[in-house]
Amino acid sequence: MKTVRKHYHDIGSKLHSSLFTAGAIKDALQSLVCREEDQALLLDLINNCKAVEDNLMDLERQISLAKLLTYRFLGPEASIDELSNSIIKENTAIKLLIVDDDESICNVLASSYERKGFVLAQAQDYCEALKKINEFRPDIAIIDLYLKNGKEGIDILRYVKDFLPGIKTIVMTYEDQEAELRCVHELSPDELLIKPVRSQALDAKINGLIKSIRN
Amino acid sequence: MAKTTLATEMLWRSLREQRLVLPTDFWSLLNKCFLSVLSDIQQTVESCPDTVPAPVSGRIVIQIEKMIVLFRQMKTSLNPAGSSSSDIVIPSDVRSLMAHYLGNDLQRMLWVADEGGSDSRAIILECAGDIKAFFIRLRAETGEPAS
């Protein structure tokens, strides 16, 4: 009994780590728990996730949440590693690089996608973007076409296509940049979005790319 | 005062050097439509808690989309081909810089209204303040509107 308690305590503790973000758990639950009779339980779990986010959860509630999560995901006999791997595989394995010269845009996108369980990196110019592409090796790069310091987003796109074509690319731009848009089409990014972009539109493009990465 | 970026500094320099006067259509759309939608958003958000609740943010998204449409019309008025003030030629770099600067604020506002987050009220108000400050400076840098 003590071992089981320790087991769930370990899971509960791990909920606080960067791998087990509340957003990641919530997304996974919403996709997995879909029967009508599970709705009350789902609400309770989501409230618990909020408590994880706010660092308010005490030990007993952590254990209780860990039990519920393990049962819901993998059944009563699952190990901590199985649960961990399951959530990480579903939500947090995707690495996202955001390239935009406007730091406030980078921050808004980054905090939103961190809440959704992605691993994030940001760059605000060409040199920083190349450094992050080579060191961080993102699965998906969201590239703004207009960047400061001369080099444009198109140069980053060209670099990715030439040297690391496995990285999926989403180019975002304003419709005014007609000449640049013609060059972008020639380089065939995986997705192209005209700003301002609704968050649902970007989510849909990212989810499409994730499916193609996993397939 | 609006935040300073390389793009805005380039824009102000370009406007000063070229002594540009923006067309009446542009100012008319700005004063009669764009700024009133912006004020509606500010008033709505000011009465909200730190995190703008979902029903309110839904209404704000609709308002922001209205601003995006108006902003596109304002950009068209800067394009001689689409403007009634065909004697005023606004260079494409000025239009592009303006679009870049204001577009980023609109984008950030739209994103935060869509996604929420613990400081959504502050971010939306900051963007609205930035946009207003931008137009105040634009009026100062370009002088009186053309008649």
CSV table of C-alpha atoms in Angstrom, one decimal:
chain,number,residue,atom,x,y,z
A,1,MET,CA,0.0,0.0,0.0
A,2,LYS,CA,2.9,2.3,0.9
A,3,THR,CA,4.5,1.6,-2.4
A,4,VAL,CA,1.3,2.4,-4.3
A,5,ARG,CA,1.0,5.7,-2.4
A,6,LYS,CA,4.7,6.5,-3.2
A,7,HIS,CA,4.0,5.6,-6.8
A,8,TYR,CA,1.2,8.1,-7.1
A,9,HIS,CA,3.0,10.7,-5.1
A,10,ASP,CA,5.8,10.5,-7.6
A,11,ILE,CA,3.3,11.0,-10.4
A,12,GLY,CA,1.8,13.9,-8.5
A,13,SER,CA,5.2,15.5,-8.0
A,14,LYS,CA,5.9,15.1,-11.6
A,15,LEU,CA,2.8,17.1,-12.5
A,16,HIS,CA,4.7,20.1,-11.3
A,17,SER,CA,7.7,19.6,-13.6
A,18,SER,CA,8.0,21.2,-17.0
A,19,LEU,CA,7.1,18.0,-18.8
A,20,PHE,CA,3.7,17.7,-17.1
A,21,THR,CA,2.2,21.1,-17.8
A,22,ALA,CA,-1.4,21.6,-16.8
A,23,GLY,CA,-2.2,22.6,-20.4
A,24,ALA,CA,-0.8,19.4,-21.7
A,25,ILE,CA,-2.8,17.3,-19.2
A,26,LYS,CA,-6.0,19.2,-19.9
A,27,ASP,CA,-5.7,18.8,-23.7
A,28,ALA,CA,-5.0,15.1,-23.3
A,29,LEU,CA,-8.0,14.7,-21.1
A,30,GLN,CA,-10.3,16.6,-23.4
A,31,SER,CA,-9.3,14.4,-26.3
A,32,LEU,CA,-9.6,11.1,-24.2
A,33,VAL,CA,-12.5,11.5,-21.9
A,34,CYS,CA,-15.5,11.9,-24.2
A,35,ARG,CA,-18.4,9.8,-22.7
A,36,GLU,CA,-21.3,11.7,-21.2
A,37,GLU,CA,-20.9,10.0,-17.8
A,38,ASP,CA,-17.3,11.2,-17.7
A,39,GLN,CA,-18.2,14.9,-17.9
A,40,ALA,CA,-18.3,15.5,-14.1
A,41,LEU,CA,-15.0,13.7,-13.7
A,42,LEU,CA,-13.5,15.7,-16.5
A,43,LEU,CA,-14.6,19.0,-14.9
A,44,ASP,CA,-13.0,17.9,-11.6
A,45,LEU,CA,-9.8,16.9,-13.4
A,46,ILE,CA,-9.6,20.2,-15.2
A,47,ASN,CA,-10.1,22.1,-12.0
A,48,ASN,CA,-7.3,20.1,-10.5
A,49,CYS,CA,-5.1,20.9,-13.5
A,50,LYS,CA,-5.8,24.6,-12.8
A,51,ALA,CA,-4.6,24.0,-9.3
A,52,VAL,CA,-1.4,22.4,-10.6
A,53,GLU,CA,-0.9,25.5,-12.7
A,54,ASP,CA,-1.4,27.8,-9.8
A,55,ASN,CA,0.8,25.6,-7.5
A,56,LEU,CA,-2.0,25.2,-5.1
A,57,MET,CA,-2.5,21.5,-5.0
A,58,ASP,CA,-1.7,19.7,-1.8
A,59,LEU,CA,-0.2,16.2,-1.5
A,60,GLU,CA,-3.6,14.4,-1.1
A,61,ARG,CA,-5.1,16.0,-4.1
A,62,GLN,CA,-1.9,15.3,-6.2
A,63,ILE,CA,-2.2,11.7,-5.3
A,64,SER,CA,-5.9,11.6,-6.1
A,65,LEU,CA,-5.3,13.4,-9.5
A,66,ALA,CA,-2.4,11.0,-10.3
A,67,LYS,CA,-4.7,8.0,-9.6
A,68,LEU,CA,-7.4,9.4,-11.8
A,69,LEU,CA,-5.0,10.3,-14.6
A,70,THR,CA,-3.3,6.9,-14.6
A,71,TYR,CA,-6.7,5.1,-14.6
A,72,ARG,CA,-8.1,7.3,-17.3
A,73,PHE,CA,-5.1,7.0,-19.6
A,74,LEU,CA,-3.8,3.5,-19.2
A,75,GLY,CA,-5.8,1.5,-16.7
A,76,PRO,CA,-5.1,0.7,-13.0
A,77,GLU,CA,-1.9,-1.3,-13.6
A,78,ALA,CA,0.0,1.4,-15.5
A,79,SER,CA,3.4,2.5,-14.3
A,80,ILE,CA,4.5,6.1,-13.8
A,81,ASP,CA,6.8,5.9,-16.9
A,82,GLU,CA,3.9,4.7,-19.1
A,83,LEU,CA,1.7,7.6,-18.0
A,84,SER,CA,4.6,10.1,-18.4
A,85,ASN,CA,5.4,8.8,-21.9
A,86,SER,CA,1.8,8.8,-22.9
A,87,ILE,CA,1.2,12.4,-22.1
A,88,ILE,CA,4.6,13.6,-23.4
A,89,LYS,CA,4.0,11.7,-26.7
A,90,GLU,CA,0.5,13.2,-27.1
A,91,ASN,CA,1.3,16.8,-26.2
A,92,THR,CA,4.8,18.0,-25.4
A,93,ALA,CA,7.1,16.3,-27.9
A,94,ILE,CA,6.5,18.9,-30.6
A,95,LYS,CA,9.2,21.6,-30.6
A,96,LEU,CA,8.0,25.0,-32.0
A,97,LEU,CA,10.2,27.9,-33.1
A,98,ILE,CA,8.6,31.3,-33.4
A,99,VAL,CA,10.5,33.8,-35.5
A,100,ASP,CA,9.1,37.4,-35.3
A,101,ASP,CA,10.9,40.7,-34.9
A,102,ASP,CA,8.1,42.0,-32.6
A,103,GLU,CA,9.0,40.6,-29.2
A,104,SER,CA,5.5,41.1,-27.9
A,105,ILE,CA,4.0,38.9,-30.7
A,106,CYS,CA,6.6,36.2,-29.9
A,107,ASN,CA,5.7,36.3,-26.2
A,108,VAL,CA,2.0,36.1,-26.8
A,109,LEU,CA,2.3,33.1,-29.2
A,110,ALA,CA,4.9,31.5,-26.9
A,111,SER,CA,2.8,31.7,-23.8
A,112,SER,CA,-0.2,30.4,-25.6
A,113,TYR,CA,1.6,27.4,-27.1
A,114,GLU,CA,3.4,26.6,-23.8
A,115,ARG,CA,0.0,26.4,-22.2
A,116,LYS,CA,-0.9,23.9,-24.9
A,117,GLY,CA,2.1,21.7,-24.0
A,118,PHE,CA,4.6,22.5,-26.8
A,119,VAL,CA,8.3,23.0,-26.2
A,120,LEU,CA,9.0,26.6,-27.3
A,121,ALA,CA,11.9,28.7,-28.6
A,122,GLN,CA,11.9,32.2,-30.0
A,123,ALA,CA,14.1,34.3,-32.3
A,124,GLN,CA,13.7,37.9,-33.4
A,125,ASP,CA,16.2,38.1,-36.3
A,126,TYR,CA,17.9,36.1,-39.0
A,127,CYS,CA,21.1,35.2,-37.0
A,128,GLU,CA,19.2,34.2,-33.9
A,129,ALA,CA,16.8,32.2,-35.9
A,130,LEU,CA,19.6,30.2,-37.6
A,131,LYS,CA,21.2,29.6,-34.2
A,132,LYS,CA,17.9,28.3,-32.8
A,133,ILE,CA,17.2,26.2,-35.9
A,134,ASN,CA,20.6,24.4,-35.6
A,135,GLU,CA,20.7,24.1,-31.8
A,136,PHE,CA,17.0,23.6,-30.9
A,137,ARG,CA,16.1,21.7,-34.0
A,138,PRO,CA,12.4,22.5,-34.0
A,139,ASP,CA,9.7,20.3,-35.6
A,140,ILE,CA,7.8,23.3,-36.8
A,141,ALA,CA,9.1,26.9,-37.4
A,142,ILE,CA,6.6,29.8,-37.6
A,143,ILE,CA,8.4,32.5,-39.6
A,144,ASP,CA,7.3,36.1,-40.0
A,145,LEU,CA,8.3,37.4,-43.4
A,146,TYR,CA,9.3,40.9,-42.3
A,147,LEU,CA,12.3,40.9,-39.9
A,148,LYS,CA,14.7,43.6,-38.7
A,149,ASN,CA,18.4,43.7,-39.5
A,150,GLY,CA,18.1,43.4,-43.2
A,151,LYS,CA,17.7,39.7,-43.6
A,152,GLU,CA,14.1,38.7,-44.1
A,153,GLY,CA,12.1,35.7,-43.1
A,154,ILE,CA,12.4,34.5,-46.7
A,155,ASP,CA,16.2,34.0,-46.1
A,156,ILE,CA,15.4,31.8,-43.1
A,157,LEU,CA,12.8,29.8,-45.1
A,158,ARG,CA,15.4,29.3,-47.9
A,159,TYR,CA,18.0,28.1,-45.3
A,160,VAL,CA,15.5,25.6,-43.9
A,161,LYS,CA,14.5,24.3,-47.3
A,162,ASP,CA,18.2,24.0,-48.4
A,163,PHE,CA,19.7,22.5,-45.3
A,164,LEU,CA,17.0,21.1,-43.0
A,165,PRO,CA,14.0,20.3,-45.1
A,166,GLY,CA,12.5,18.0,-42.4
A,167,ILE,CA,11.5,21.1,-40.4
A,168,LYS,CA,7.9,22.0,-41.2
A,169,THR,CA,7.4,25.7,-41.9
A,170,ILE,CA,4.6,28.1,-41.5
A,171,VAL,CA,5.1,31.6,-43.0
A,172,MET,CA,3.1,34.5,-41.7
A,173,THR,CA,2.9,37.8,-43.5
A,174,TYR,CA,0.8,40.8,-44.4
A,175,GLU,CA,-0.8,40.9,-47.8
A,176,ASP,CA,1.1,44.1,-48.7
A,177,GLN,CA,4.4,42.2,-49.2
A,178,GLU,CA,3.5,41.1,-52.7
A,179,ALA,CA,7.0,40.8,-54.2
A,180,GLU,CA,8.2,38.8,-51.2
A,181,LEU,CA,5.0,36.6,-51.4
A,182,ARG,CA,5.9,35.6,-54.9
A,183,CYS,CA,9.4,34.4,-53.7
A,184,VAL,CA,7.7,32.6,-50.7
A,185,HIS,CA,5.5,30.6,-53.1
A,186,GLU,CA,8.5,29.5,-55.1
A,187,LEU,CA,10.1,28.1,-51.9
A,188,SER,CA,6.9,26.2,-51.0
A,189,PRO,CA,6.5,26.6,-47.3
A,190,ASP,CA,4.3,23.9,-45.7
A,191,GLU,CA,1.7,26.6,-44.8
A,192,LEU,CA,1.2,30.3,-45.5
A,193,LEU,CA,-1.0,32.6,-43.5
A,194,ILE,CA,-1.9,36.2,-44.1
A,195,LYS,CA,-1.9,38.3,-40.9
A,196,PRO,CA,-3.9,39.1,-38.8
A,197,VAL,CA,-4.5,35.5,-38.1
A,198,ARG,CA,-7.1,34.0,-35.7
A,199,SER,CA,-5.6,31.6,-33.2
A,200,GLN,CA,-7.9,28.8,-34.4
A,201,ALA,CA,-6.5,29.1,-37.9
A,202,LEU,CA,-2.9,28.8,-36.7
A,203,ASP,CA,-3.9,25.9,-34.4
A,204,ALA,CA,-5.5,24.1,-37.4
A,205,LYS,CA,-2.3,24.5,-39.5
A,206,ILE,CA,-0.1,23.3,-36.6
A,207,ASN,CA,-2.3,20.3,-35.9
A,208,GLY,CA,-2.2,19.4,-39.6
A,209,LEU,CA,1.6,19.5,-39.6
A,210,ILE,CA,1.8,17.4,-36.4
A,211,LYS,CA,-0.3,14.7,-38.0
A,212,SER,CA,2.1,14.7,-41.0
A,213,ILE,CA,5.1,14.5,-38.7
A,214,ARG,CA,3.7,11.6,-36.7
A,215,ASN,CA,2.7,9.7,-39.8
B,1,MET,CA,3.6,57.0,-26.3
B,2,ALA,CA,3.8,54.1,-28.7
B,3,LYS,CA,6.6,51.7,-28.4
B,4,THR,CA,9.6,52.5,-30.6
B,5,THR,CA,10.6,49.9,-33.1
B,6,LEU,CA,13.0,50.0,-36.1
B,7,ALA,CA,9.9,49.9,-38.4
B,8,THR,CA,8.3,52.9,-36.8
B,9,GLU,CA,11.5,54.9,-36.8
B,10,MET,CA,11.9,54.2,-40.5
B,11,LEU,CA,8.3,55.2,-41.0
B,12,TRP,CA,8.6,58.6,-39.1
B,13,ARG,CA,11.9,59.4,-40.9
B,14,SER,CA,10.3,58.6,-44.3
B,15,LEU,CA,7.3,60.8,-43.6
B,16,ARG,CA,9.5,63.7,-42.4
B,17,GLU,CA,11.9,63.5,-45.3
B,18,GLN,CA,9.2,63.3,-47.9
B,19,ARG,CA,6.8,65.8,-46.2
B,20,LEU,CA,3.9,63.5,-47.0
B,21,VAL,CA,0.3,64.6,-46.5
B,22,LEU,CA,-2.1,61.7,-46.2
B,23,PRO,CA,-5.4,61.8,-48.1
B,24,THR,CA,-8.7,63.0,-46.6
B,25,ASP,CA,-10.2,59.5,-47.0
B,26,PHE,CA,-7.7,58.1,-44.7
B,27,TRP,CA,-8.3,60.6,-41.9
B,28,SER,CA,-12.0,60.4,-42.4
B,29,LEU,CA,-12.1,56.6,-42.0
B,30,LEU,CA,-9.8,56.9,-39.0
B,31,ASN,CA,-11.8,59.6,-37.2
B,32,LYS,CA,-15.3,58.5,-38.0
B,33,CYS,CA,-15.0,54.7,-37.8
B,34,PHE,CA,-11.7,53.2,-36.7
B,35,LEU,CA,-11.2,55.2,-33.5
B,36,SER,CA,-14.8,54.7,-32.3
B,37,VAL,CA,-14.5,50.9,-32.6
B,38,LEU,CA,-11.2,51.2,-30.8
B,39,SER,CA,-12.8,53.2,-28.0
B,40,ASP,CA,-15.6,50.6,-27.7
B,41,ILE,CA,-13.0,47.9,-27.2
B,42,GLN,CA,-11.2,50.0,-24.6
B,43,GLN,CA,-14.5,50.7,-22.6
B,44,THR,CA,-15.5,47.1,-22.8
B,45,VAL,CA,-12.2,45.8,-21.5
B,46,GLU,CA,-11.7,48.4,-18.8
B,47,SER,CA,-14.6,47.0,-16.9
B,48,CYS,CA,-13.3,43.4,-17.1
B,49,PRO,CA,-11.2,41.5,-14.5
B,50,ASP,CA,-7.5,40.7,-15.4
B,51,THR,CA,-8.6,37.8,-17.5
B,52,VAL,CA,-11.2,38.9,-20.0
B,53,PRO,CA,-14.1,36.4,-19.7
B,54,ALA,CA,-15.0,34.3,-22.7
B,55,PRO,CA,-18.4,36.0,-23.6
B,56,VAL,CA,-16.7,39.4,-23.5
B,57,SER,CA,-13.7,38.3,-25.5
B,58,GLY,CA,-16.0,36.9,-28.2
B,59,ARG,CA,-17.5,40.4,-28.6
B,60,ILE,CA,-14.1,42.0,-28.6
B,61,VAL,CA,-13.0,39.6,-31.4
B,62,ILE,CA,-15.9,40.8,-33.5
B,63,GLN,CA,-14.9,44.5,-32.9
B,64,ILE,CA,-11.2,43.7,-33.7
B,65,GLU,CA,-12.3,42.1,-37.0
B,66,LYS,CA,-14.3,45.3,-37.8
B,67,MET,CA,-11.0,47.3,-37.1
B,68,ILE,CA,-9.1,45.0,-39.5
B,69,VAL,CA,-11.6,45.6,-42.3
B,70,LEU,CA,-11.4,49.4,-41.6
B,71,PHE,CA,-7.6,49.2,-41.5
B,72,ARG,CA,-7.6,47.5,-45.0
B,73,GLN,CA,-9.9,50.3,-46.3
B,74,MET,CA,-7.5,52.9,-44.8
B,75,LYS,CA,-4.6,51.2,-46.5
B,76,THR,CA,-6.5,51.3,-49.8
B,77,SER,CA,-7.0,55.0,-49.4
B,78,LEU,CA,-3.2,55.4,-49.3
B,79,ASN,CA,-2.9,53.6,-52.6
B,80,PRO,CA,-3.4,56.2,-55.5
B,81,ALA,CA,-5.1,53.5,-57.6
B,82,GLY,CA,-7.8,53.0,-55.0
B,83,SER,CA,-8.0,56.5,-53.7
B,84,SER,CA,-10.3,59.5,-54.6
B,85,SER,CA,-7.3,61.7,-53.7
B,86,SER,CA,-5.4,60.6,-56.8
B,87,ASP,CA,-2.9,63.5,-56.7
B,88,ILE,CA,-1.4,62.2,-53.4
B,89,VAL,CA,1.2,59.5,-53.9
B,90,ILE,CA,2.1,57.5,-50.8
B,91,PRO,CA,5.2,55.4,-51.4
B,92,SER,CA,4.8,51.7,-51.0
B,93,ASP,CA,7.4,51.6,-48.3
B,94,VAL,CA,5.4,53.9,-46.1
B,95,ARG,CA,2.2,51.9,-46.6
B,96,SER,CA,4.1,48.7,-45.9
B,97,LEU,CA,5.7,50.1,-42.7
B,98,MET,CA,2.4,51.3,-41.5
B,99,ALA,CA,0.8,48.0,-42.2
B,100,HIS,CA,3.6,46.2,-40.4
B,101,TYR,CA,3.4,48.3,-37.2
B,102,LEU,CA,-0.4,48.5,-36.9
B,103,GLY,CA,-0.9,45.0,-38.1
B,104,ASN,CA,1.3,43.7,-35.3
B,105,ASP,CA,-0.8,45.4,-32.7
B,106,LEU,CA,-4.0,44.2,-34.2
B,107,GLN,CA,-2.6,40.7,-34.5
B,108,ARG,CA,-1.6,40.7,-30.8
B,109,MET,CA,-4.9,42.0,-29.7
B,110,LEU,CA,-6.8,39.4,-31.8
B,111,TRP,CA,-4.6,36.6,-30.5
B,112,VAL,CA,-5.1,37.5,-26.8
B,113,ALA,CA,-8.9,38.0,-27.3
B,114,ASP,CA,-9.0,34.5,-28.9
B,115,GLU,CA,-6.8,32.8,-26.3
B,116,GLY,CA,-7.5,34.6,-23.1
B,117,GLY,CA,-4.7,34.2,-20.5
B,118,SER,CA,-4.1,35.7,-17.1
B,119,ASP,CA,-3.2,39.2,-18.3
B,120,SER,CA,-5.4,39.5,-21.4
B,121,ARG,CA,-7.1,42.7,-20.1
B,122,ALA,CA,-3.7,44.5,-19.8
B,123,ILE,CA,-2.4,43.3,-23.2
B,124,ILE,CA,-5.6,44.4,-25.0
B,125,LEU,CA,-5.5,47.8,-23.4
B,126,GLU,CA,-1.8,48.2,-24.1
B,127,CYS,CA,-2.3,47.4,-27.8
B,128,ALA,CA,-5.3,49.9,-28.0
B,129,GLY,CA,-3.1,52.5,-26.3
B,130,ASP,CA,-0.3,51.8,-28.8
B,131,ILE,CA,-2.6,52.2,-31.8
B,132,LYS,CA,-4.0,55.5,-30.5
B,133,ALA,CA,-0.5,56.8,-29.8
B,134,PHE,CA,0.6,55.8,-33.3
B,135,PHE,CA,-2.2,57.9,-34.9
B,136,ILE,CA,-1.5,60.9,-32.7
B,137,ARG,CA,2.1,60.8,-33.8
B,138,LEU,CA,1.1,60.2,-37.4
B,139,ARG,CA,-1.0,63.3,-37.4
B,140,ALA,CA,2.0,65.3,-35.9
B,141,GLU,CA,4.5,63.9,-38.4
B,142,THR,CA,2.3,64.6,-41.5
B,143,GLY,CA,0.8,67.9,-40.5
B,144,GLU,CA,-2.8,68.9,-41.3
B,145,PRO,CA,-4.8,66.4,-43.4
B,146,ALA,CA,-5.2,67.3,-47.1
B,147,SER,CA,-8.5,68.9,-47.9
